[in-house]
Amino acid sequence: MTAKQTPLYETHLRYGGRIVEFGGWLLPVQYTGIKEEHQAVRKRAGLFDVSHMGEVRVTGANSLNFLQNLVTNDVSRLANNQVLYTPMCYPNGGTVDDLLVYKKRDKDYLLVINAANIEKDFEWMQSCTQDFDIKLENISTQMAQLALQGPLSQQILGKITSVPLSKLKYYWFWPDIEVAGKKVLLSRTGYTGEDGFEIYCSPEDAVPIWNSILEAGTSEGILPVGLGCRDTLRFEACFPLYGHELSSDISPIEAGIGMFVKLDKGDFIGCEVLRKQKLNGTARKIVGFEMVDRGVARAGYSVTQADREIGTVTTGSYAPSLDKNLGLAFIKSDHAKLGQAIAIQIRDKNVSAQIIAKPFYKREGK
Amino acid sequence: MNIPKELKYSKDHEWVAVEGNLATIGVTDFAQSQLGDVVFIELPDEDRVVTAGEAFSVIESVKAVSDVYAPVSGKIVKVNQALEDAPDWVNQDPYHDGWIAVIELTNDSEIDSLLSNEDYERVVAAEGGHQ
């Protein structure tokens, strides 16, 4: 399969983006450098092209019931213009994907899903429609998406829109507003651990909006930022990444995001298994760790204790904001106590590490 | 891309500075730019004997793990311990402070099979097409 280009592909090249293939898409992993871009988002602002993300529209009389059955979080508590983060599970509790649910109005929802999972998710959703009077549309190709993230995001975006951004609360959105003179859906969401906005627009408006935001943010020191720092940012905040901390083999309870599994909302796919896991605990769980000895843990490396394998690293990296080598691992729960000494097998050597609390990074006031 | 004339190169993007029977090894400017921010270097032990083509050091950048290959055979007589605390020298000054190790040559003729700066420039051009 040939890798796909977002509407901003040429723009990335012009800005010096180093292009890699990610989930079937050609996207910049970095422009100037991951560390510099990471710090720009933590301290000022960074602009991501996240047009590869998938969008599915759900409409029809039974939309709410369909979604309540499909995902683990409680969609009924959404007001119009509100956003919900939720896992979506298989009957055995394994995770199909994690996604955002945008409620536009009654019987009209927008789901935002991971790029690499678009086809799988859409097929899964379709297989769950039989009892519901709804319409599902994969509108991924009709939408581009930008993410403006960082503490100065509101200040920058305020220059190119007349809407009062300070009134847009975290995890809320406005469906039809103008940014840089183009009609967009604007939400106060993101996956970096910082304040910020996500902007959904038509593909032909992506380039002018991108350019306007970068121009507006020049004096604030905004940078175009790539997927490399998107990963280090979400990793420091300990947000799970599908294919790493969440998968068909890892349930949301095991991943440590049980707060997004609402067992009191009525039946949903996976609820029996997830209820047992919440009640009895799980045999394995995702933990955070810090390297004690020198070395960088990477996804897939074995985690051991007293020379016995107890699990696997799901993400490991240098953490730029904390200047430490940290990791997340899926390990046996009996070995998951805070402070516990573990070892990471790095190139046939056992390198010491220690289990530490999550998240590694939390922005001030949060 | 900085490719100094006075150095020799391997097609695996190491540079070699030969003085007598000692060869100082590092990675090229092109290699460091491809790696991105270097955050950790696993240095070889001194006195280790290596054969040309053998992986003898590991460079970790934020996103990637890359082997460094010995461009020549011999005994490692010195390693750049400063990289333990300042691995980003490899990014900032790959041809000087970012050196990795010194190898005492066991086979002088291997030097002749290394690339000149012009040959290496062609390797970079061929690999750098997408950058």
Short mmCIF file of C-alpha atoms in Angstrom, two decimals:
data_model
loop_
_atom_site.label_atom_id
_atom_site.label_comp_id
_atom_site.label_asym_id
_atom_site.label_seq_id
_atom_site.Cartn_x
_atom_site.Cartn_y
_atom_site.Cartn_z
CA MET A 1 0.00 0.00 0.00
CA THR A 2 1.33 3.43 -0.90
CA ALA A 3 1.58 5.78 2.03
CA LYS A 4 -0.93 8.60 2.05
CA GLN A 5 -0.17 12.29 2.19
CA THR A 6 -2.11 14.81 4.24
CA PRO A 7 -3.11 18.17 2.67
CA LEU A 8 -0.08 19.63 4.48
CA TYR A 9 2.54 17.29 3.00
CA GLU A 10 4.16 19.90 0.74
CA THR A 11 4.02 22.44 3.57
CA HIS A 12 5.93 20.06 5.86
CA LEU A 13 8.66 19.71 3.26
CA ARG A 14 8.83 23.48 2.89
CA TYR A 15 9.28 23.88 6.65
CA GLY A 16 12.08 21.29 6.65
CA GLY A 17 10.08 18.43 8.14
CA ARG A 18 11.78 15.04 8.09
CA ILE A 19 9.14 12.72 6.70
CA VAL A 20 8.54 9.19 7.96
CA GLU A 21 5.76 6.70 7.37
CA PHE A 22 3.37 6.40 10.29
CA GLY A 23 0.27 4.22 10.20
CA GLY A 24 0.19 4.39 6.41
CA TRP A 25 0.74 8.16 6.32
CA LEU A 26 3.72 10.28 5.37
CA LEU A 27 4.18 12.72 8.23
CA PRO A 28 7.03 14.75 9.73
CA VAL A 29 8.74 13.07 12.67
CA GLN A 30 10.54 16.35 13.40
CA TYR A 31 11.57 19.67 11.91
CA THR A 32 14.46 21.11 13.92
CA GLY A 33 14.73 18.46 16.62
CA ILE A 34 12.48 16.49 18.95
CA LYS A 35 13.88 18.02 22.16
CA GLU A 36 13.48 21.59 20.94
CA GLU A 37 9.97 20.96 19.62
CA HIS A 38 8.99 19.17 22.83
CA GLN A 39 10.10 22.16 24.93
CA ALA A 40 8.30 24.58 22.62
CA VAL A 41 5.02 22.79 23.36
CA ARG A 42 5.68 22.64 27.12
CA LYS A 43 6.73 26.29 27.41
CA ARG A 44 5.17 28.15 24.47
CA ALA A 45 3.24 26.47 21.67
CA GLY A 46 3.61 23.93 18.89
CA LEU A 47 1.49 23.14 15.85
CA PHE A 48 0.89 19.53 14.76
CA ASP A 49 -0.64 18.15 11.60
CA VAL A 50 -2.91 15.38 12.84
CA SER A 51 -4.94 15.07 9.64
CA HIS A 52 -4.20 11.35 9.61
CA MET A 53 -6.64 10.82 12.48
CA GLY A 54 -9.92 9.20 11.46
CA GLU A 55 -13.41 10.62 11.82
CA VAL A 56 -16.67 8.73 11.92
CA ARG A 57 -20.07 10.38 11.99
CA VAL A 58 -22.90 8.68 13.86
CA THR A 59 -26.43 9.90 13.22
CA GLY A 60 -29.91 8.48 13.61
CA ALA A 61 -32.60 7.79 16.18
CA ASN A 62 -30.58 5.27 18.22
CA SER A 63 -27.21 7.08 18.13
CA LEU A 64 -26.93 7.39 21.89
CA ASN A 65 -27.91 3.79 22.61
CA PHE A 66 -25.53 2.57 19.92
CA LEU A 67 -22.62 4.54 21.41
CA GLN A 68 -23.49 3.52 24.97
CA ASN A 69 -23.21 -0.10 23.87
CA LEU A 70 -20.08 0.50 21.81
CA VAL A 71 -17.80 2.38 24.22
CA THR A 72 -16.96 2.06 27.91
CA ASN A 73 -17.41 5.66 29.05
CA ASP A 74 -20.85 7.22 29.65
CA VAL A 75 -21.90 9.10 26.52
CA SER A 76 -25.25 10.05 28.06
CA ARG A 77 -23.58 12.59 30.29
CA LEU A 78 -22.42 14.65 27.28
CA ALA A 79 -24.08 18.00 26.70
CA ASN A 80 -24.19 19.45 23.19
CA ASN A 81 -20.70 20.73 22.24
CA GLN A 82 -18.98 18.53 24.80
CA VAL A 83 -16.21 15.97 24.19
CA LEU A 84 -15.60 12.62 25.90
CA TYR A 85 -12.49 10.44 25.89
CA THR A 86 -13.32 6.75 25.89
CA PRO A 87 -11.92 3.30 25.23
CA MET A 88 -13.86 0.95 22.91
CA CYS A 89 -13.57 -2.72 23.80
CA TYR A 90 -14.10 -6.24 22.51
CA PRO A 91 -16.35 -8.60 24.49
CA ASN A 92 -13.22 -10.07 26.14
CA GLY A 93 -12.23 -6.65 27.49
CA GLY A 94 -9.34 -6.10 25.05
CA THR A 95 -9.27 -2.66 23.50
CA VAL A 96 -10.37 -1.98 19.90
CA ASP A 97 -9.20 1.63 20.13
CA ASP A 98 -9.38 4.75 22.25
CA LEU A 99 -11.28 7.68 20.81
CA LEU A 100 -12.97 11.01 21.33
CA VAL A 101 -16.75 11.38 21.13
CA TYR A 102 -18.00 14.84 20.12
CA LYS A 103 -21.71 15.45 20.71
CA LYS A 104 -22.93 18.00 18.16
CA ARG A 105 -26.58 17.63 19.10
CA ASP A 106 -29.00 14.82 19.92
CA LYS A 107 -28.57 11.99 17.39
CA ASP A 108 -25.47 13.54 15.83
CA TYR A 109 -22.01 12.55 17.06
CA LEU A 110 -18.50 12.73 15.68
CA LEU A 111 -15.99 10.05 16.69
CA VAL A 112 -12.26 10.69 16.30
CA ILE A 113 -10.22 7.51 16.03
CA ASN A 114 -6.57 6.55 15.61
CA ALA A 115 -5.15 6.72 12.08
CA ALA A 116 -3.75 3.19 12.02
CA ASN A 117 -7.10 1.81 13.19
CA ILE A 118 -9.54 3.55 10.85
CA GLU A 119 -10.54 0.51 8.79
CA LYS A 120 -10.49 -1.90 11.71
CA ASP A 121 -12.56 0.45 13.88
CA PHE A 122 -15.08 1.21 11.16
CA GLU A 123 -15.61 -2.49 10.43
CA TRP A 124 -15.97 -3.18 14.13
CA MET A 125 -18.49 -0.38 14.56
CA GLN A 126 -20.47 -1.62 11.57
CA SER A 127 -20.58 -5.11 13.06
CA CYS A 128 -22.16 -3.60 16.18
CA THR A 129 -25.00 -1.75 14.43
CA GLN A 130 -27.53 -4.54 13.90
CA ASP A 131 -29.82 -3.68 16.83
CA PHE A 132 -29.73 0.07 16.27
CA ASP A 133 -31.38 2.49 13.87
CA ILE A 134 -28.31 4.57 13.03
CA LYS A 135 -26.14 5.68 10.16
CA LEU A 136 -22.35 5.35 10.29
CA GLU A 137 -20.17 7.35 7.91
CA ASN A 138 -16.42 7.20 7.63
CA ILE A 139 -15.69 10.86 6.83
CA SER A 140 -11.93 10.66 7.47
CA THR A 141 -11.00 11.87 3.99
CA GLN A 142 -13.29 14.88 4.23
CA MET A 143 -11.50 16.36 7.23
CA ALA A 144 -8.08 17.72 8.03
CA GLN A 145 -7.02 18.27 11.62
CA LEU A 146 -4.46 20.54 13.27
CA ALA A 147 -3.47 20.49 16.94
CA LEU A 148 -2.22 23.71 18.50
CA GLN A 149 -0.77 22.78 21.89
CA GLY A 150 1.03 24.63 24.64
CA PRO A 151 0.44 27.30 27.31
CA LEU A 152 0.38 30.17 24.80
CA SER A 153 -2.13 28.48 22.46
CA GLN A 154 -5.08 30.65 23.44
CA GLN A 155 -3.05 33.84 23.11
CA ILE A 156 -1.95 32.85 19.60
CA LEU A 157 -5.28 31.54 18.33
CA GLY A 158 -7.04 34.61 19.72
CA LYS A 159 -5.28 36.73 17.11
CA ILE A 160 -6.97 34.99 14.18
CA THR A 161 -10.47 34.38 15.51
CA SER A 162 -13.09 36.65 16.99
CA VAL A 163 -14.66 33.99 19.22
CA PRO A 164 -14.00 34.38 22.97
CA LEU A 165 -11.61 31.45 23.47
CA SER A 166 -11.40 31.91 27.23
CA LYS A 167 -15.03 30.73 27.36
CA LEU A 168 -14.20 27.43 25.69
CA LYS A 169 -13.59 25.00 28.54
CA TYR A 170 -11.38 21.91 28.54
CA TYR A 171 -13.09 19.11 26.58
CA TRP A 172 -15.72 21.37 24.99
CA PHE A 173 -16.00 22.50 21.38
CA TRP A 174 -17.68 24.90 18.99
CA PRO A 175 -18.86 23.28 15.79
CA ASP A 176 -19.04 26.15 13.28
CA ILE A 177 -16.73 29.03 14.01
CA GLU A 178 -14.19 30.95 11.97
CA VAL A 179 -10.45 30.64 12.43
CA ALA A 180 -8.30 32.56 9.96
CA GLY A 181 -11.48 33.27 8.01
CA LYS A 182 -12.27 29.57 7.49
CA LYS A 183 -15.11 27.60 8.98
CA VAL A 184 -13.85 25.00 11.46
CA LEU A 185 -14.83 22.82 14.38
CA LEU A 186 -12.70 23.94 17.31
CA SER A 187 -12.23 21.93 20.50
CA ARG A 188 -10.17 22.54 23.61
CA THR A 189 -8.56 19.11 23.53
CA GLY A 190 -5.21 17.51 22.82
CA TYR A 191 -2.87 14.70 23.71
CA THR A 192 0.23 16.41 25.02
CA GLY A 193 -0.57 17.17 28.66
CA GLU A 194 -0.76 20.89 27.85
CA ASP A 195 -3.58 23.33 27.25
CA GLY A 196 -4.45 23.55 23.59
CA PHE A 197 -6.91 23.28 20.75
CA GLU A 198 -7.74 20.88 17.98
CA ILE A 199 -9.02 22.33 14.76
CA TYR A 200 -11.04 20.26 12.28
CA CYS A 201 -11.39 21.78 8.83
CA SER A 202 -11.90 20.87 5.21
CA PRO A 203 -8.71 19.57 3.54
CA GLU A 204 -8.41 22.62 1.26
CA ASP A 205 -8.40 24.99 4.24
CA ALA A 206 -5.63 23.16 6.11
CA VAL A 207 -2.70 24.98 4.52
CA PRO A 208 -4.03 28.55 4.96
CA ILE A 209 -5.02 27.84 8.56
CA TRP A 210 -1.63 26.23 9.28
CA ASN A 211 0.19 29.25 7.83
CA SER A 212 -2.02 31.74 9.68
CA ILE A 213 -1.43 30.06 13.04
CA LEU A 214 2.35 29.95 12.59
CA GLU A 215 2.36 33.58 11.50
CA ALA A 216 0.15 34.62 14.43
CA GLY A 217 2.43 32.80 16.87
CA THR A 218 5.77 34.14 15.65
CA SER A 219 6.20 36.55 18.54
CA GLU A 220 5.23 33.82 21.02
CA GLY A 221 7.90 31.50 19.62
CA ILE A 222 5.55 28.91 18.14
CA LEU A 223 7.16 26.03 16.23
CA PRO A 224 5.77 23.53 13.75
CA VAL A 225 6.23 20.22 15.58
CA GLY A 226 6.34 16.60 14.47
CA LEU A 227 5.15 13.20 15.56
CA GLY A 228 8.38 12.57 17.47
CA CYS A 229 7.58 15.10 20.14
CA ARG A 230 3.90 14.19 20.07
CA ASP A 231 5.03 10.84 21.39
CA THR A 232 7.45 12.17 24.03
CA LEU A 233 4.82 14.67 25.23
CA ARG A 234 2.01 12.14 25.58
CA PHE A 235 4.47 9.67 27.13
CA GLU A 236 5.54 12.12 29.88
CA ALA A 237 1.87 12.73 30.64
CA CYS A 238 1.41 8.91 30.67
CA PHE A 239 -1.45 9.02 28.17
CA PRO A 240 -1.77 5.56 26.64
CA LEU A 241 -0.93 5.07 22.97
CA TYR A 242 -2.81 2.46 21.00
CA GLY A 243 -0.50 -0.36 20.00
CA HIS A 244 1.65 0.30 23.06
CA GLU A 245 -0.26 0.74 26.35
CA LEU A 246 -3.60 -0.24 24.80
CA SER A 247 -4.26 -3.11 22.41
CA SER A 248 -6.58 -6.01 21.75
CA ASP A 249 -4.54 -7.79 24.48
CA ILE A 250 -4.66 -4.95 27.01
CA SER A 251 -7.90 -3.80 28.62
CA PRO A 252 -8.47 -0.22 29.81
CA ILE A 253 -8.41 -1.49 33.39
CA GLU A 254 -5.00 -3.09 32.86
CA ALA A 255 -3.84 0.12 31.17
CA GLY A 256 -4.79 2.11 34.28
CA ILE A 257 -7.56 4.13 32.66
CA GLY A 258 -10.43 2.50 34.52
CA MET A 259 -11.92 5.92 35.25
CA PHE A 260 -13.12 5.89 31.65
CA VAL A 261 -14.97 2.60 32.17
CA LYS A 262 -18.41 3.36 33.66
CA LEU A 263 -19.94 0.19 35.02
CA ASP A 264 -23.10 1.91 36.27
CA LYS A 265 -24.35 3.05 32.85
CA GLY A 266 -25.96 -0.25 31.78
CA ASP A 267 -24.62 -3.05 29.59
CA PHE A 268 -21.96 -2.41 26.98
CA ILE A 269 -19.51 -4.50 25.00
CA GLY A 270 -16.91 -5.94 27.34
CA CYS A 271 -18.68 -4.88 30.55
CA GLU A 272 -18.75 -8.32 32.17
CA VAL A 273 -15.01 -8.86 31.88
CA LEU A 274 -14.19 -5.25 32.79
CA ARG A 275 -16.47 -5.42 35.85
CA LYS A 276 -14.59 -8.48 37.11
CA GLN A 277 -11.26 -6.80 36.44
CA LYS A 278 -12.28 -3.68 38.35
CA LEU A 279 -13.60 -5.77 41.25
CA ASN A 280 -10.84 -8.38 41.50
CA GLY A 281 -7.89 -6.56 40.03
CA THR A 282 -5.92 -7.78 37.04
CA ALA A 283 -2.98 -10.14 36.77
CA ARG A 284 -1.02 -7.62 34.73
CA LYS A 285 -0.93 -3.84 34.60
CA ILE A 286 0.82 -0.87 33.01
CA VAL A 287 3.35 0.75 35.33
CA GLY A 288 5.79 3.62 35.04
CA PHE A 289 9.49 3.19 35.70
CA GLU A 290 12.68 5.19 35.83
CA MET A 291 16.05 3.89 34.71
CA VAL A 292 18.41 3.73 37.69
CA ASP A 293 21.45 2.66 35.69
CA ARG A 294 22.41 4.20 32.39
CA GLY A 295 20.41 3.18 29.34
CA VAL A 296 17.26 3.83 27.37
CA ALA A 297 14.44 1.30 27.54
CA ARG A 298 12.52 0.76 24.30
CA ALA A 299 9.16 -0.81 23.45
CA GLY A 300 9.43 -4.59 23.33
CA TYR A 301 12.34 -4.97 25.75
CA SER A 302 11.85 -7.56 28.50
CA VAL A 303 11.29 -6.52 32.10
CA THR A 304 12.79 -8.87 34.67
CA GLN A 305 13.03 -9.27 38.40
CA ALA A 306 15.48 -11.67 40.02
CA ASP A 307 16.24 -12.86 36.48
CA ARG A 308 12.64 -13.90 35.84
CA GLU A 309 10.69 -12.22 33.10
CA ILE A 310 7.74 -10.26 34.51
CA GLY A 311 6.66 -8.27 31.46
CA THR A 312 7.50 -6.02 28.54
CA VAL A 313 8.26 -2.35 27.97
CA THR A 314 5.40 -0.66 26.07
CA THR A 315 7.06 2.75 25.64
CA GLY A 316 10.52 3.85 26.71
CA SER A 317 12.30 7.06 25.97
CA TYR A 318 14.35 9.92 27.18
CA ALA A 319 11.84 12.36 28.72
CA PRO A 320 12.90 15.84 27.58
CA SER A 321 10.99 17.89 30.19
CA LEU A 322 12.28 15.76 33.06
CA ASP A 323 15.75 14.99 31.71
CA LYS A 324 15.40 11.33 32.70
CA ASN A 325 15.17 8.00 30.94
CA LEU A 326 11.69 6.71 31.72
CA GLY A 327 9.36 3.99 30.56
CA LEU A 328 5.96 2.37 30.71
CA ALA A 329 5.72 -1.41 30.96
CA PHE A 330 3.03 -4.09 31.02
CA ILE A 331 4.02 -6.36 33.91
CA LYS A 332 2.66 -8.88 36.39
CA SER A 333 0.70 -6.99 39.04
CA ASP A 334 2.42 -8.88 41.89
CA HIS A 335 5.62 -7.09 40.93
CA ALA A 336 4.08 -3.68 40.35
CA LYS A 337 4.54 -1.98 43.72
CA LEU A 338 5.84 1.60 43.73
CA GLY A 339 9.54 1.70 44.49
CA GLN A 340 10.03 -1.92 43.40
CA ALA A 341 13.39 -2.60 41.79
CA ILE A 342 13.16 -4.15 38.32
CA ALA A 343 15.57 -4.63 35.44
CA ILE A 344 15.20 -3.88 31.75
CA GLN A 345 16.96 -6.18 29.35
CA ILE A 346 18.86 -3.87 27.03
CA ARG A 347 20.97 -5.68 24.44
CA ASP A 348 21.47 -8.79 26.62
CA LYS A 349 22.30 -6.80 29.74
CA ASN A 350 20.01 -6.36 32.72
CA VAL A 351 19.92 -2.66 33.47
CA SER A 352 18.44 -1.51 36.81
CA ALA A 353 15.22 0.45 36.94
CA GLN A 354 12.62 1.30 39.57
CA ILE A 355 8.83 1.50 39.45
CA ILE A 356 7.66 5.08 39.97
CA ALA A 357 4.32 6.90 40.12
CA LYS A 358 2.41 8.02 37.02
CA PRO A 359 2.04 10.47 35.44
CA PHE A 360 5.66 11.53 35.05
CA TYR A 361 4.61 15.05 34.10
CA LYS A 362 1.64 17.16 35.09
CA ARG A 363 1.17 20.74 34.01
CA GLU A 364 0.84 23.37 36.73
CA GLY A 365 -2.67 23.84 38.05
CA LYS A 366 -3.83 20.46 36.76
CA MET B 1 26.42 18.75 5.09
CA ASN B 2 29.94 18.98 6.50
CA ILE B 3 32.27 16.30 5.02
CA PRO B 4 35.87 17.26 5.85
CA LYS B 5 38.45 16.49 3.15
CA GLU B 6 41.14 15.21 5.49
CA LEU B 7 39.06 12.32 6.86
CA LYS B 8 38.22 8.84 5.57
CA TYR B 9 34.70 7.43 5.69
CA SER B 10 32.79 4.16 5.85
CA LYS B 11 29.57 3.60 3.96
CA ASP B 12 27.97 3.07 7.39
CA HIS B 13 28.58 6.78 8.12
CA GLU B 14 31.59 6.58 10.41
CA TRP B 15 34.55 8.90 9.91
CA VAL B 16 38.15 7.85 10.49
CA ALA B 17 41.14 10.08 11.26
CA VAL B 18 44.41 8.15 10.89
CA GLU B 19 47.57 9.15 12.70
CA GLY B 20 50.37 6.58 12.60
CA ASN B 21 48.78 3.28 13.61
CA LEU B 22 45.93 4.95 15.51
CA ALA B 23 42.50 5.58 14.01
CA THR B 24 40.07 7.94 15.74
CA ILE B 25 36.45 7.03 14.96
CA GLY B 26 33.21 8.97 15.12
CA VAL B 27 29.95 9.30 13.24
CA THR B 28 29.52 11.82 10.43
CA ASP B 29 27.57 15.04 10.39
CA PHE B 30 25.07 13.35 8.06
CA ALA B 31 24.67 10.44 10.51
CA GLN B 32 24.06 12.70 13.50
CA SER B 33 21.51 14.76 11.55
CA GLN B 34 19.66 11.57 10.63
CA LEU B 35 19.71 10.31 14.22
CA GLY B 36 18.32 13.51 15.70
CA ASP B 37 18.88 14.42 19.34
CA VAL B 38 21.36 11.93 20.81
CA VAL B 39 20.51 11.08 24.43
CA PHE B 40 22.73 8.11 25.29
CA ILE B 41 25.84 6.38 23.99
CA GLU B 42 26.91 2.88 24.94
CA LEU B 43 30.68 3.05 24.70
CA PRO B 44 32.89 -0.02 24.10
CA ASP B 45 35.33 -1.25 26.74
CA GLU B 46 38.94 -0.23 26.30
CA ASP B 47 41.18 -3.14 25.22
CA ARG B 48 38.33 -4.74 23.31
CA VAL B 49 39.50 -6.18 20.01
CA VAL B 50 37.18 -5.46 17.09
CA THR B 51 37.01 -6.56 13.50
CA ALA B 52 36.07 -4.20 10.69
CA GLY B 53 32.30 -4.22 10.25
CA GLU B 54 31.59 -5.27 13.85
CA ALA B 55 29.11 -3.21 15.89
CA PHE B 56 31.09 -1.81 18.80
CA SER B 57 29.05 1.09 20.16
CA VAL B 58 25.39 2.08 20.27
CA ILE B 59 23.95 5.55 19.82
CA GLU B 60 20.46 6.22 21.15
CA SER B 61 18.56 9.27 19.97
CA VAL B 62 15.15 10.25 21.29
CA LYS B 63 13.43 8.00 18.76
CA ALA B 64 16.02 5.52 17.51
CA VAL B 65 18.71 3.02 18.46
CA SER B 66 21.66 2.78 16.06
CA ASP B 67 24.79 0.66 16.03
CA VAL B 68 28.18 2.17 15.34
CA TYR B 69 30.38 -0.18 13.30
CA ALA B 70 34.14 -0.44 13.52
CA PRO B 71 35.41 0.81 10.14
CA VAL B 72 38.77 -0.87 10.77
CA SER B 73 40.09 -3.84 12.79
CA GLY B 74 42.19 -3.48 15.90
CA LYS B 75 42.23 -2.90 19.63
CA ILE B 76 40.26 -0.10 21.23
CA VAL B 77 42.85 1.89 23.13
CA LYS B 78 40.76 4.90 24.17
CA VAL B 79 37.08 5.84 24.41
CA ASN B 80 35.52 9.28 24.77
CA GLN B 81 34.23 9.04 28.35
CA ALA B 82 32.94 12.62 28.15
CA LEU B 83 30.08 11.33 25.99
CA GLU B 84 28.63 9.55 29.03
CA ASP B 85 27.58 12.88 30.48
CA ALA B 86 27.35 14.86 27.26
CA PRO B 87 26.13 12.54 24.50
CA ASP B 88 24.88 15.55 22.53
CA TRP B 89 28.47 16.36 21.55
CA VAL B 90 27.78 13.89 18.76
CA ASN B 91 25.15 16.33 17.45
CA GLN B 92 27.02 19.51 18.18
CA ASP B 93 30.54 18.63 17.10
CA PRO B 94 30.61 15.19 15.45
CA TYR B 95 34.17 15.53 14.07
CA HIS B 96 35.87 16.81 17.21
CA ASP B 97 34.38 16.63 20.72
CA GLY B 98 31.93 13.99 19.49
CA TRP B 99 34.63 11.38 18.69
CA ILE B 100 33.80 7.93 20.01
CA ALA B 101 36.92 5.75 20.18
CA VAL B 102 40.52 5.30 19.10
CA ILE B 103 41.46 1.97 17.52
CA GLU B 104 45.03 0.70 17.25
CA LEU B 105 45.21 -0.73 13.73
CA THR B 106 46.09 -4.36 13.14
CA ASN B 107 45.78 -4.15 9.37
CA ASP B 108 46.94 -0.92 7.74
CA SER B 109 45.63 -1.92 4.34
CA GLU B 110 42.04 -1.57 5.56
CA ILE B 111 42.52 2.19 5.47
CA ASP B 112 42.83 2.02 1.70
CA SER B 113 39.39 0.49 1.33
CA LEU B 114 37.71 3.36 3.19
CA LEU B 115 35.93 6.10 1.22
CA SER B 116 37.34 9.50 0.34
CA ASN B 117 35.30 12.59 1.15
CA GLU B 118 34.12 12.69 -2.48
CA ASP B 119 33.04 9.05 -2.48
CA TYR B 120 31.24 9.55 0.80
CA GLU B 121 29.47 12.61 -0.52
CA ARG B 122 27.95 10.39 -3.21
CA VAL B 123 26.78 7.91 -0.55
CA VAL B 124 25.09 10.76 1.34
CA ALA B 125 23.50 12.12 -1.82
CA ALA B 126 22.10 8.67 -2.63
CA GLU B 127 20.69 8.17 0.86
CA GLY B 128 19.63 11.70 1.50
CA GLY B 129 17.23 11.92 -1.43
CA HIS B 130 14.17 12.13 0.80
CA GLN B 131 15.52 14.61 3.32
#
